[in-house]
Each structure stands twice: as C-alpha cells, then as structure tokens.
Coordinates of C-alpha atoms in Angstrom, one line a residue:
M1 CA 15.5 24.8 2.8
Y2 CA 12.1 23.5 1.5
A3 CA 12.5 19.9 2.7
D4 CA 13.6 20.8 6.3
I5 CA 10.8 23.3 6.7
L6 CA 8.4 20.7 5.3
V7 CA 9.5 18.1 7.9
L8 CA 9.5 20.5 10.8
E9 CA 6.1 21.9 10.1
L10 CA 4.5 18.5 9.5
F11 CA 5.9 17.2 12.9
T12 CA 4.8 20.4 14.6
A13 CA 1.3 20.3 13.2
P14 CA 0.1 17.2 15.2
V15 CA 1.2 18.8 18.4
L16 CA -0.7 22.0 17.6
V17 CA -3.8 19.9 16.8
L18 CA -3.6 18.2 20.2
L19 CA -3.2 21.6 21.9
L20 CA -6.1 23.2 20.1
G21 CA -8.3 20.1 20.0
R22 CA -11.3 21.7 21.6
N23 CA -12.2 23.7 18.6
R24 CA -13.1 21.6 15.6
R25 CA -12.9 24.4 13.0
I26 CA -9.5 25.4 14.1
V27 CA -8.2 21.8 14.0
E28 CA -9.6 21.3 10.5
A29 CA -8.2 24.6 9.2
L30 CA -4.8 23.9 10.8
S31 CA -4.7 20.4 9.2
V32 CA -5.7 21.7 5.8
A33 CA -3.2 24.5 6.0
S34 CA -0.3 22.2 7.1
S35 CA -1.0 19.6 4.4
L36 CA -1.3 22.3 1.7
L37 CA 2.0 23.9 2.8
A38 CA 3.6 20.5 2.7
A39 CA 2.3 19.8 -0.8
V40 CA 3.6 23.2 -2.1
L41 CA 7.0 22.7 -0.5
S42 CA 7.2 19.2 -2.0
L43 CA 6.6 20.6 -5.5
L44 CA 9.1 23.4 -4.9
Y45 CA 11.7 20.9 -3.7
A46 CA 11.1 18.8 -6.8
V47 CA 11.7 21.8 -9.1
F48 CA 14.6 23.4 -7.4
T49 CA 18.0 21.8 -6.7
E50 CA 19.2 22.4 -3.2
Q51 CA 20.9 20.5 -0.3
S52 CA 18.8 20.4 2.9
Q53 CA 19.6 19.5 6.4
L54 CA 17.5 18.6 9.4
I55 CA 19.2 19.4 12.7
G56 CA 22.6 18.7 11.1
L57 CA 21.5 15.6 9.2
P58 CA 21.6 15.9 5.4
L59 CA 18.4 15.0 3.5
Y60 CA 18.1 13.4 0.1
N61 CA 17.5 15.7 -2.8
D62 CA 17.7 13.0 -5.5
P63 CA 14.9 12.3 -8.0
L64 CA 13.6 9.3 -6.1
S65 CA 13.0 11.2 -2.9
K66 CA 11.6 14.2 -4.8
L67 CA 9.1 12.0 -6.6
M68 CA 8.0 10.2 -3.5
L69 CA 7.7 13.4 -1.5
C70 CA 5.4 14.9 -4.1
V71 CA 3.2 11.7 -4.1
V72 CA 3.0 11.6 -0.3
N73 CA 2.2 15.2 0.3
V74 CA 0.0 16.1 -2.7
L75 CA -2.2 13.1 -2.1
G76 CA -2.0 13.7 1.6
F77 CA -3.4 17.2 1.1
L78 CA -6.3 16.0 -1.0
I79 CA -7.2 13.3 1.5
V80 CA -7.1 15.8 4.4
V81 CA -9.6 18.0 2.4
Y82 CA -11.8 14.9 1.8
S83 CA -11.7 14.1 5.5
L84 CA -13.5 17.4 6.2
G85 CA -16.7 15.8 4.8
Y86 CA -16.1 12.2 5.5
M87 CA -15.2 12.6 9.1
G88 CA -17.3 15.7 9.6
R89 CA -19.4 14.3 12.4
D90 CA -16.9 12.0 14.0
P91 CA -16.2 13.0 17.7
G92 CA -12.6 11.8 17.5
Y93 CA -11.5 14.5 15.1
T94 CA -8.5 15.6 17.2
R95 CA -7.1 12.1 17.4
Y96 CA -7.8 11.6 13.7
Y97 CA -6.1 14.7 12.3
S98 CA -3.1 14.5 14.6
L99 CA -2.5 10.9 13.5
I100 CA -3.0 11.7 9.8
L101 CA -0.5 14.6 10.0
L102 CA 2.0 12.4 11.9
F103 CA 1.5 9.6 9.4
V104 CA 2.3 12.0 6.5
A105 CA 5.2 13.5 8.4
S106 CA 6.8 10.1 9.1
M107 CA 6.5 9.0 5.5
S108 CA 8.0 12.3 4.4
L109 CA 11.0 11.9 6.7
L110 CA 11.4 8.2 5.6
V111 CA 11.8 9.2 1.9
L112 CA 14.1 12.1 2.7
S113 CA 16.4 10.5 5.3
T114 CA 20.0 9.8 4.3
D115 CA 20.7 8.1 7.7
I116 CA 19.7 4.5 8.0
V117 CA 18.8 4.8 11.7
I118 CA 16.5 7.7 11.0
L119 CA 15.0 5.8 8.1
Y120 CA 14.3 2.8 10.5
L121 CA 12.7 5.1 13.1
S122 CA 10.5 6.7 10.4
W123 CA 9.7 3.2 9.1
E124 CA 8.5 2.1 12.5
L125 CA 6.6 5.4 13.1
V126 CA 4.7 4.8 9.8
G127 CA 3.8 1.4 11.0
V128 CA 2.5 2.6 14.4
C129 CA 0.5 5.4 12.8
S130 CA -1.0 2.9 10.3
A131 CA -2.1 0.5 13.1
L132 CA -3.6 3.3 15.2
L133 CA -5.5 4.7 12.2
I134 CA -6.7 1.2 11.1
S135 CA -8.1 0.7 14.6
F136 CA -9.4 4.3 14.8
W137 CA -12.9 3.1 15.6
W138 CA -11.6 1.1 18.4
E139 CA -15.0 0.4 19.9
K140 CA -15.5 -2.1 17.1
P141 CA -13.8 -5.5 17.8
E142 CA -13.1 -5.9 14.1
A143 CA -11.1 -2.6 14.0
R144 CA -9.1 -3.5 17.1
R145 CA -8.2 -6.9 15.7
A146 CA -7.3 -5.3 12.3
G147 CA -5.0 -2.7 13.8
L148 CA -3.3 -5.3 16.0
K149 CA -3.0 -7.7 13.0
A150 CA -1.4 -5.0 10.8
F151 CA 1.1 -4.1 13.5
T152 CA 2.0 -7.8 14.3
V153 CA 2.3 -9.1 10.7
T154 CA 4.5 -6.2 9.6
R155 CA 6.8 -6.8 12.5
I156 CA 8.0 -9.9 10.8
G157 CA 9.3 -7.8 8.0
D158 CA 10.7 -5.2 10.4
I159 CA 12.8 -7.9 12.1
G160 CA 14.5 -8.4 8.7
L161 CA 15.2 -4.7 8.3
I162 CA 16.7 -4.3 11.8
I163 CA 19.0 -7.3 11.3
A164 CA 20.0 -6.0 7.9
I165 CA 20.8 -2.6 9.4
A166 CA 22.8 -4.3 12.2
M167 CA 24.9 -6.3 9.7
M168 CA 25.6 -3.2 7.6
L169 CA 26.5 -1.1 10.6
T170 CA 28.7 -3.8 12.1
T171 CA 30.7 -4.3 8.8
L172 CA 30.6 -0.9 7.1
K173 CA 30.8 1.3 10.3
T174 CA 28.5 3.9 8.9
T175 CA 24.8 4.8 9.0
H176 CA 25.0 7.1 6.0
I177 CA 22.9 5.5 3.2
P178 CA 24.9 6.9 0.2
A179 CA 28.1 5.6 1.8
V180 CA 26.5 2.2 2.4
L181 CA 25.5 2.0 -1.3
L182 CA 29.0 3.0 -2.4
S183 CA 30.8 0.5 -0.1
F184 CA 28.4 -2.5 0.2
S185 CA 30.8 -4.7 -1.7
S186 CA 32.8 -4.7 1.6
L187 CA 30.0 -6.8 3.0
G188 CA 31.5 -9.7 1.0
S189 CA 29.5 -12.9 1.5
Q190 CA 27.0 -11.0 3.6
V191 CA 25.6 -9.1 0.7
Q192 CA 23.2 -11.8 -0.3
A193 CA 21.9 -12.1 3.3
V194 CA 21.4 -8.3 3.7
A195 CA 19.6 -8.1 0.3
L196 CA 17.2 -10.9 1.2
L197 CA 16.5 -9.3 4.6
L198 CA 15.7 -6.0 2.9
V199 CA 13.4 -7.9 0.6
L200 CA 11.7 -9.5 3.6
A201 CA 11.2 -6.0 5.2
A202 CA 9.6 -4.8 1.9
I203 CA 7.3 -7.8 1.6
G204 CA 5.9 -7.1 5.1
K205 CA 5.4 -3.4 4.6
S206 CA 4.0 -3.7 1.1
A207 CA 1.7 -6.7 1.9
Q208 CA 3.2 -9.2 -0.6
F209 CA 2.9 -13.0 -0.4
P210 CA 3.0 -14.6 2.2
L211 CA 2.7 -11.5 4.4
F212 CA -0.3 -9.9 2.6
V213 CA -2.9 -11.1 5.1
W214 CA -3.0 -7.8 7.1
L215 CA -4.0 -5.5 4.3
P216 CA -7.5 -6.8 3.4
D217 CA -8.5 -6.6 7.1
A218 CA -7.1 -3.0 7.4
M219 CA -10.3 -1.8 5.7
E220 CA -11.9 -1.5 9.1
G221 CA -10.5 2.0 9.4
P222 CA -12.0 5.1 7.9
T223 CA -11.9 5.0 4.1
S224 CA -9.9 8.2 4.0
V225 CA -7.2 6.4 6.0
S226 CA -7.4 3.5 3.5
A227 CA -6.8 5.9 0.7
L228 CA -3.7 7.3 2.4
I229 CA -2.3 3.9 3.3
H230 CA -2.8 2.5 -0.2
A231 CA -2.0 5.5 -2.3
A232 CA 0.7 7.4 -0.6
T233 CA 2.2 6.0 2.6
M234 CA 2.4 2.6 4.3
V235 CA 2.4 0.1 1.5
K236 CA 4.5 2.3 -0.8
A237 CA 7.3 2.3 1.9
G238 CA 8.3 -1.2 0.9
V239 CA 8.7 -0.3 -2.8
Y240 CA 10.7 2.8 -1.7
L241 CA 13.0 0.6 0.4
L242 CA 13.8 -1.7 -2.5
S243 CA 14.2 1.2 -4.9
R244 CA 16.5 3.1 -2.5
F245 CA 18.8 0.0 -1.8
Y246 CA 18.5 -1.3 -5.4
P247 CA 22.2 -1.2 -6.2
L248 CA 22.8 -3.5 -3.2
I249 CA 19.8 -5.7 -3.9
S250 CA 20.5 -6.0 -7.7
S251 CA 23.9 -7.4 -6.9
S252 CA 22.3 -10.5 -5.5
E253 CA 20.7 -12.8 -8.1
A254 CA 19.0 -14.7 -5.3
A255 CA 17.3 -11.5 -4.1
L256 CA 16.1 -10.5 -7.6
S257 CA 14.9 -14.1 -8.2
A258 CA 13.0 -14.1 -4.9
I259 CA 11.4 -10.7 -5.8
T260 CA 10.3 -11.9 -9.2
W261 CA 8.7 -15.2 -8.1
I262 CA 7.1 -13.8 -5.0
S263 CA 5.6 -10.9 -7.0
I264 CA 4.3 -13.3 -9.7
T265 CA 2.6 -15.4 -7.0
T266 CA 1.2 -12.3 -5.3
V267 CA -0.1 -10.8 -8.6
L268 CA -2.0 -14.0 -9.4
L269 CA -3.4 -14.8 -5.9
S270 CA -4.4 -11.2 -5.2
A271 CA -6.2 -10.9 -8.6
L272 CA -8.2 -14.1 -7.9
S273 CA -9.0 -12.9 -4.4
A274 CA -10.2 -9.5 -5.7
L275 CA -12.4 -11.4 -8.1
G276 CA -14.0 -13.4 -5.3
A277 CA -14.3 -10.6 -2.7
S278 CA -17.8 -9.4 -1.8
D279 CA -16.7 -6.3 0.2
V280 CA -16.1 -3.1 -1.9
K281 CA -13.0 -2.0 0.1
K282 CA -11.6 -5.5 0.1
V283 CA -11.7 -5.7 -3.7
L284 CA -9.7 -2.4 -3.7
A285 CA -7.4 -3.8 -1.1
Y286 CA -6.6 -6.9 -3.1
S287 CA -6.1 -4.7 -6.2
T288 CA -3.5 -2.7 -4.2
I289 CA -1.7 -5.9 -3.4
N290 CA -2.0 -6.9 -7.1
H291 CA -0.4 -3.6 -8.3
L292 CA 2.2 -3.5 -5.6
G293 CA 3.1 -7.0 -6.9
L294 CA 3.6 -5.4 -10.4
M295 CA 6.0 -2.8 -8.9
F296 CA 7.9 -5.6 -7.2
L297 CA 7.9 -7.5 -10.4
A298 CA 9.4 -4.6 -12.3
L299 CA 12.2 -4.3 -9.7
G300 CA 12.8 -8.0 -9.9
L301 CA 13.1 -7.8 -13.6
G302 CA 15.5 -4.9 -13.5
A303 CA 12.9 -2.3 -14.7
W304 CA 13.6 0.2 -11.9
T305 CA 12.1 3.2 -13.8
A306 CA 8.9 1.3 -14.7
A307 CA 8.4 0.5 -11.0
Q308 CA 8.6 4.3 -10.1
L309 CA 6.3 5.3 -12.9
H310 CA 3.7 2.6 -12.0
L311 CA 3.9 3.8 -8.4
V312 CA 2.9 7.3 -9.6
S313 CA 0.0 6.1 -11.8
H314 CA -1.2 3.6 -9.2
S315 CA -1.2 6.4 -6.5
L316 CA -3.5 8.5 -8.7
F317 CA -6.1 5.9 -9.6
K318 CA -6.1 4.1 -6.3
A319 CA -6.6 7.3 -4.3
L320 CA -9.4 8.2 -6.7
L321 CA -11.1 4.7 -6.4
F322 CA -10.9 4.8 -2.6
L323 CA -12.3 8.3 -2.3
C324 CA -15.1 7.3 -4.6
A325 CA -15.7 4.2 -2.5
G326 CA -15.8 6.3 0.7
L327 CA -18.5 8.5 -0.8
I328 CA -20.5 5.4 -1.8
I329 CA -20.2 4.0 1.7
H330 CA -21.0 7.4 3.2
E331 CA -24.3 7.5 1.2
S332 CA -25.3 3.9 1.2
G333 CA -24.2 3.0 4.7
T334 CA -22.7 -0.4 3.6
R335 CA -19.7 -1.8 1.8
D336 CA -21.3 -5.2 1.0
L337 CA -21.6 -5.7 -2.8
D338 CA -24.7 -7.8 -2.3
K339 CA -26.5 -4.9 -0.7
V340 CA -25.5 -1.9 -2.9
W341 CA -26.1 -1.6 -6.7
G342 CA -27.7 0.7 -9.2
L343 CA -25.8 3.7 -7.9
W344 CA -25.9 5.5 -11.2
S345 CA -29.7 5.5 -11.3
S346 CA -29.6 6.4 -7.5
G347 CA -27.9 9.7 -8.3
L348 CA -24.2 9.2 -7.9
R349 CA -23.3 10.3 -11.4
I350 CA -20.1 12.3 -10.7
T351 CA -18.9 9.4 -8.5
G352 CA -19.8 7.0 -11.3
V353 CA -17.7 8.8 -13.9
A354 CA -14.8 9.3 -11.6
F355 CA -14.9 5.6 -10.6
L356 CA -14.9 4.6 -14.2
I357 CA -11.9 6.8 -14.9
G358 CA -10.0 5.1 -12.1
S359 CA -11.2 1.6 -13.2
L360 CA -10.0 2.2 -16.8
S361 CA -6.6 3.4 -15.6
L362 CA -6.2 0.4 -13.3
A363 CA -7.2 -2.0 -16.1
G364 CA -4.6 -0.4 -18.4
V365 CA -6.8 1.3 -21.0
P366 CA -5.0 4.0 -23.1
P367 CA -4.4 6.9 -22.9
L368 CA -4.7 6.8 -19.1
P369 CA -1.5 6.5 -17.0
G370 CA -2.1 3.0 -15.8
Y371 CA -1.8 1.8 -19.4
F372 CA 1.6 3.3 -20.0
S373 CA 3.3 2.3 -16.7
K374 CA 1.7 -1.2 -16.7
E375 CA 2.8 -1.8 -20.3
L376 CA 6.4 -1.1 -19.4
I377 CA 6.2 -3.8 -16.7
L378 CA 4.3 -6.4 -18.8
T379 CA 6.8 -5.8 -21.7
A380 CA 9.7 -6.5 -19.3
L381 CA 7.8 -9.6 -18.1
G382 CA 7.3 -10.8 -21.7
N383 CA 11.0 -10.2 -22.4
R384 CA 12.0 -12.2 -19.2
F385 CA 9.9 -15.2 -20.1
M386 CA 10.4 -15.5 -23.8
G387 CA 8.0 -17.6 -25.8
S388 CA 4.5 -18.8 -25.1
W389 CA 4.9 -18.8 -21.3
G390 CA 5.7 -15.1 -21.3
E391 CA 2.7 -14.3 -23.5
V392 CA 0.4 -16.4 -21.3
L393 CA 1.6 -14.6 -18.1
V394 CA 1.1 -11.2 -19.7
F395 CA -2.4 -12.1 -20.9
I396 CA -3.5 -13.6 -17.5
V397 CA -2.2 -10.6 -15.5
S398 CA -3.9 -8.1 -17.8
F399 CA -7.1 -10.1 -18.1
L400 CA -7.6 -10.7 -14.4
S401 CA -7.0 -7.1 -13.3
T402 CA -9.5 -5.9 -15.9
L403 CA -12.0 -8.6 -14.9
Y404 CA -12.0 -7.9 -11.2
I405 CA -12.2 -4.1 -11.4
F406 CA -15.0 -4.1 -13.9
R407 CA -16.9 -6.7 -11.9
L408 CA -16.8 -4.2 -9.1
Y409 CA -17.8 -1.2 -11.3
F410 CA -20.7 -3.0 -13.0
R411 CA -22.0 -4.4 -9.8
L412 CA -21.9 -1.0 -8.1
F413 CA -23.3 1.3 -10.8
T414 CA -25.5 -0.8 -13.1
G415 CA -29.0 -2.0 -12.4
C416 CA -31.9 0.1 -11.1
C417 CA -32.6 1.5 -7.7
G418 CA -30.3 -0.6 -5.6
A419 CA -29.8 2.1 -3.0
R420 CA -31.9 5.0 -1.6
R421 CA -31.8 8.2 -3.5
A422 CA -28.2 9.5 -3.0
R423 CA -26.9 13.1 -3.4
E424 CA -23.3 14.1 -3.9
K425 CA -23.7 17.1 -1.6
E426 CA -20.4 17.2 0.3
L427 CA -18.3 19.6 -1.6
S428 CA -15.2 18.8 0.5
M429 CA -15.5 15.2 -0.7
L430 CA -16.3 16.0 -4.3
L431 CA -13.5 18.4 -4.9
P432 CA -10.6 15.9 -4.2
I433 CA -12.4 13.3 -6.3
L434 CA -12.7 15.7 -9.2
A435 CA -9.1 16.8 -8.8
L436 CA -7.9 13.2 -8.8
A437 CA -10.1 12.4 -11.8
L438 CA -8.5 15.3 -13.7
L439 CA -5.0 14.2 -12.6
T440 CA -5.7 10.7 -13.8
L441 CA -7.0 11.9 -17.1
G442 CA -3.9 13.9 -17.6
G443 CA -1.7 11.3 -16.1
Y444 CA 0.3 10.7 -19.2
F445 CA 1.9 14.2 -18.9
L446 CA 2.6 13.5 -15.2
L447 CA 4.4 10.3 -16.2
V448 CA 6.4 12.3 -18.8
A449 CA 7.3 14.8 -16.0
A450 CA 8.2 12.0 -13.7
S451 CA 10.5 10.4 -16.3
S452 CA 12.2 13.8 -16.8
L453 CA 12.6 14.1 -13.0
L454 CA 14.2 10.6 -12.9
G455 CA 16.5 11.6 -15.7
V456 CA 15.3 9.0 -18.3
E457 CA 13.7 9.3 -21.7
P458 CA 10.0 8.5 -21.5
E459 CA 9.3 5.3 -23.4
L460 CA 5.5 5.4 -23.1
S461 CA 4.4 4.6 -26.6
E462 CA 5.0 0.9 -26.9
V463 CA 2.0 -1.3 -27.3
N464 CA 1.9 -4.9 -26.1
P465 CA -0.8 -6.7 -28.2
T466 CA -1.2 -9.5 -25.7
A467 CA -1.8 -7.1 -22.8
V468 CA -4.3 -5.2 -24.9
L469 CA -6.1 -8.4 -25.8
G470 CA -6.3 -9.3 -22.1
V471 CA -7.9 -5.9 -21.3
V472 CA -10.5 -6.3 -24.1
A473 CA -11.3 -9.9 -23.1
G474 CA -11.6 -8.9 -19.4
M475 CA -14.0 -6.0 -20.2
L476 CA -16.2 -8.1 -22.5
L477 CA -16.5 -11.0 -20.1
S478 CA -17.2 -8.7 -17.1
Y479 CA -19.9 -7.0 -19.2
S480 CA -21.4 -10.2 -20.3
V481 CA -21.5 -11.7 -16.8
W482 CA -22.4 -8.8 -14.6
V483 CA -24.5 -6.6 -16.9
K484 CA -26.1 -9.0 -19.3
M485 CA -26.2 -11.7 -16.5
R486 CA -25.1 -14.5 -18.8
G487 CA -23.4 -17.7 -17.6
E488 CA -25.4 -18.0 -14.4
P489 CA -24.9 -21.8 -14.1
I490 CA -21.1 -21.3 -14.4
R491 CA -21.3 -18.6 -11.7
R492 CA -23.1 -20.9 -9.4
A493 CA -20.6 -23.7 -10.1
V494 CA -17.6 -21.5 -9.2
L495 CA -19.2 -19.9 -6.2
P496 CA -17.3 -22.2 -3.7
L497 CA -14.0 -21.3 -5.4
A498 CA -15.0 -17.6 -5.1
R499 CA -15.5 -18.0 -1.4
I500 CA -12.0 -19.6 -1.1
A501 CA -10.5 -16.7 -3.0
D502 CA -12.4 -14.2 -0.8
R503 CA -10.8 -15.7 2.2
G504 CA -7.3 -15.2 0.7
F505 CA -7.0 -18.9 0.0
Y506 CA -7.0 -19.5 3.7
V507 CA -3.4 -18.3 4.2
D508 CA -4.6 -16.3 7.1
A509 CA -6.4 -19.4 8.6
L510 CA -3.1 -21.4 8.2
Y511 CA -1.2 -18.7 10.1
T512 CA -3.8 -18.8 12.9
L513 CA -3.6 -22.6 13.1
V514 CA 0.2 -22.6 13.3
A515 CA 0.3 -19.8 15.8
S516 CA -2.3 -21.5 18.0
R517 CA -0.3 -24.8 17.9
I518 CA 2.9 -23.0 18.8
M519 CA 1.3 -21.1 21.7
G520 CA -0.4 -24.3 22.9
S521 CA 3.0 -26.1 22.9
L522 CA 4.7 -23.3 24.7
S523 CA 1.9 -23.1 27.3
S524 CA 2.1 -26.9 27.8
L525 CA 5.9 -26.7 28.3
S526 CA 5.5 -23.8 30.7
V527 CA 3.0 -25.8 32.8
K528 CA 5.4 -28.8 32.8
L529 CA 8.3 -26.6 33.9
Q530 CA 6.2 -25.2 36.8
R531 CA 5.1 -28.6 37.9
G532 CA 8.2 -30.6 37.2
I533 CA 11.2 -31.7 39.2
P534 CA 13.1 -28.6 40.6
S535 CA 16.5 -30.0 39.7
V536 CA 15.4 -30.6 36.1
N537 CA 13.9 -27.2 35.8
T538 CA 17.1 -25.7 37.1
L539 CA 19.1 -27.5 34.4
W540 CA 16.7 -26.1 31.7
L541 CA 17.2 -22.6 32.9
M542 CA 20.9 -22.9 33.1
G543 CA 21.0 -24.3 29.5
L544 CA 18.9 -21.4 28.3
F545 CA 21.2 -18.9 30.1
L546 CA 24.3 -20.5 28.4
I547 CA 22.6 -20.3 25.0
L548 CA 21.8 -16.6 25.5
L549 CA 25.3 -15.9 26.8
T550 CA 26.8 -17.6 23.7
V551 CA 24.7 -15.6 21.4
I552 CA 25.5 -12.3 23.1
L553 CA 29.3 -13.1 23.1
G554 CA 29.1 -14.1 19.4
V555 CA 27.4 -10.8 18.5
T556 CA 29.8 -8.6 20.5

C-alpha cells in the first residue's frame, strides 16, 4: 500500500504544480507536502513488510529497493525544502518544481519496478529529467550545452541497456526481473554479453571512465539540482542497476574484471581531476565520480554490501557538501576558487562547520559514516591485490581523496576577508544543511540500521592502518600547502599538470575530435553521393537496403 501510494502521489504532484503554477506559494507548499509524504511513506515501507502493486504490476519490497527508496525520498524532501530559499527569486519556479518532483518520482519507480520494461522507461525518464534540470537556465549557452551533453553521452550506455533487455526478452520470454534472475542461466553463452552490456549502461549513468565527461559540465544547473543528481537520483541509478542484476553480472568473470579495472582507473583519474579543478562544484563533481568508482569497485570485488553502505554514507555527505556549496555560491556570487576564500571570517560559520563534517566523512575520518563504508571497500581492495601493490593502491586512494577535499575546504574557509560580509539568513537553506550535518554525525547508526535492513551483520569496526595513514598524510599535506602556503615552487611547477587534470585529461577533447572527424567524413560522403554518378549512387542505396534487410531478418 505504501509504495503504490508513494508512486501515484509523486507522479500526480508535477501535474498539480503545472495546473496551479500561477501561485508561487501554493506550488512551493504542494512540492514540500508531496516530498514530505513520499519521505514518510518510504520510511514506513522500509519498516513494514508488505507486497505492493501499481496498476496490477507488482513492486519490489526487498531490502535493496527499500534502502534506495529511503535515500531518494528523504534526501529529495530536504532538497525541496532547500530550494525554497535557493530558488526563491527564480521566475521559472513552476518548471523547476514540476521537474524536481518528476525526477524523484521516476527514480522511485525505477528502484521499485519488478518489470524490466518499466525499469527501462523509468531509467530513460530519469535521464530526460536530469538533462532538462541541468539546462534549466537555458538562456545560458553553457547550460544548454551541458544538458545536451549529459543526454547524449548517457545514451551510449542506454544503448547497452536496451540491447541487454532485448536479448533477455528474446531468450527468456519474460519481463519479470525476479524470473530473469532465477533463469538467466538459460541465456547460455549470451550471459557474458548481457552482463557486459549492463555494465556499459551503468558506466554511462554513473559517469565512470570513459563516459564520465558529462558530469563535471552538469554543474551548470542549479546547485540544488546538482545535490539531487549526485546524492539521490541519476548517478546512483547505475549502481542500483548493477546491484539489482548482480547475480547475473557476478556469473561473468569478464564483467567483474571489467568493473574492477574501470573503477580503479576512474577512482585515480577523478581524484587527480578534483585536485586540479578550480571550480567549487567541479571539485565536488569529480569527487562524486571518485566515490561512485569506489562503489563500482566494491561490486567488482564481490563486496555487494559494502557498495550499498557506501552509497548511503556518500549520499549523506555529498548532499551536505553540495547544499553548503549552494549557500556559498548564493552569498558570494561565484564558484571560482580563485575568487572566493576566507568564508569563515566573512561570517559563514554554520556552513563552515557543516562543510567540515562532510569533508571529514568523505575523507574517511572516524567515527563518521564515510570512514566505515570506505574501510570495507579498501579492505576488499587490499585483499584482492595482496602484497605491496594492494597496500600502495589503498594508500593512494585514501591519500588523494583526503587531499582534494581538504584543498577545497582550506581554500574556501581559511584566510581573511576573501568575500563580502555574508549572512546565513535563509532558514529554508540552513535547516536542511543542519539536518544533513546531524545525519552525517550519526551516520554510524544509520549504517547499522542499513546493515540490519539488508540482513547482514554490521562489520564496521575493522581498521585498515594503510588507509588511515593515507588520510593523515593527505590532511597534513593539504594543511601545509593551502594553509601554511609551503612548497610554492613545487605548486608552480605542477601547475601545467593541474590544468591538464582540470580538463579531465582531455578525454572530452578527444571525443570532440573523433566526433568531428566522423561527422566530417559522413558529410563528405554525403556530398559525393549527391554529386556522383546516378548509377553508382543507386548501387550504394541498394547495398544499404540489403544490409538493413539482412539485419531485420536476422533479428526476427
């Protein structure tokens, strides 16, 4: 009952917002009420065992869906409340709230659906809402390009998903996901191909290498949208997909190996990119890619529970960091790290404390939740790569993540008078920040509750000395470089490397070059066909028709 009411009211709310769009107060009240009801229903659904149906379609009531549903809707509610202040003067409030509610509704249906076709439709709707919200301020060319880029790049992964669904449907003759997971062995030799296609879909949605290029540019949207995308919806969909189909994926050694090596590459590249970024939101975007890489790594190493627990802890501290960043941008008017500093002395004391809590959790400092969930993954990594190589990897991952987040923190909050006198006057923005700070401080107990929900014994007390050493080294170096201002010659020497890292190691530029070359070749071929000999052109068209006919007959 709870889940079907939740989905129906969330999909109804955007329609009501559009109908009542002339009155701002009514739209805001309706959006808050709808998201609050969804959060309450999610928590009730997690506590009580029941079987729900939506228009005759059964919905999942297993621990994974319950956990994801709570993350999506509790954080969705806090972000909607935050939006009252952050978007308080924006004239496009009707479009904003209708898209936000539709975004949350689509993600909720995605994690609840037991039908693979409904899952795919929800998956695509999540992508559409994300692109529209990223390009919300469409009058800015950068926002339009970012929205189009997000939609285009994630389509590459979506092609993998739809092909995987077609293969499963053709062989297994069912769209019921539990039935697919029980009978996937009937796919025979196709299992590996389906598993790899699902991995491709997850890579696109969760911005992993090499399809990570869309997420840093997605920062052109409102910061509240960034918080929702990074903490609760879009990028978590890829992790959910792999987790949901994990029995199938784990049966393929090639898929697990691909996940492991892609995630290690992603973790290292994204950490270096975050270290070189000069945009506040881009640092946080690369850190999201970094921690999504850790979740993928956990799945590749067989640590399924660790991936889910890190998803919870990451959702808490990343929502907190983005909402703090939004308040900073709201007060300073810029996200350029070279133009904003000394925020503590400028008056943003509550924001400074909250940002520090989020940074400590991201770095993996005990007893915050990021420490416990990250330790589980790094321990699995050390066990997978036994010996010195494993220790080196654990140290580097821990060291770099601490270094880039405290570089950001020290550059924002230390120093004197880098911004005009700021006041934390918007209560609707402060309350969600305070709530998330408290949830992060008490995150250990949330992880224990999540472990209980997932039906596993919490193993959150192990200490990895190498990881702790990496955290300490990262904090000391960041303090020395960005507070004490030591090592200035070294900083100047590595500045060109920082610029390369800030550009995502030019992976995006490489894609642009390849795409332009391909489009140039196609345009040239088109011109030749139009100006060529008619009989030759006819033969080309007949050949193309025969190829298409062969493909169609082969599929059917």
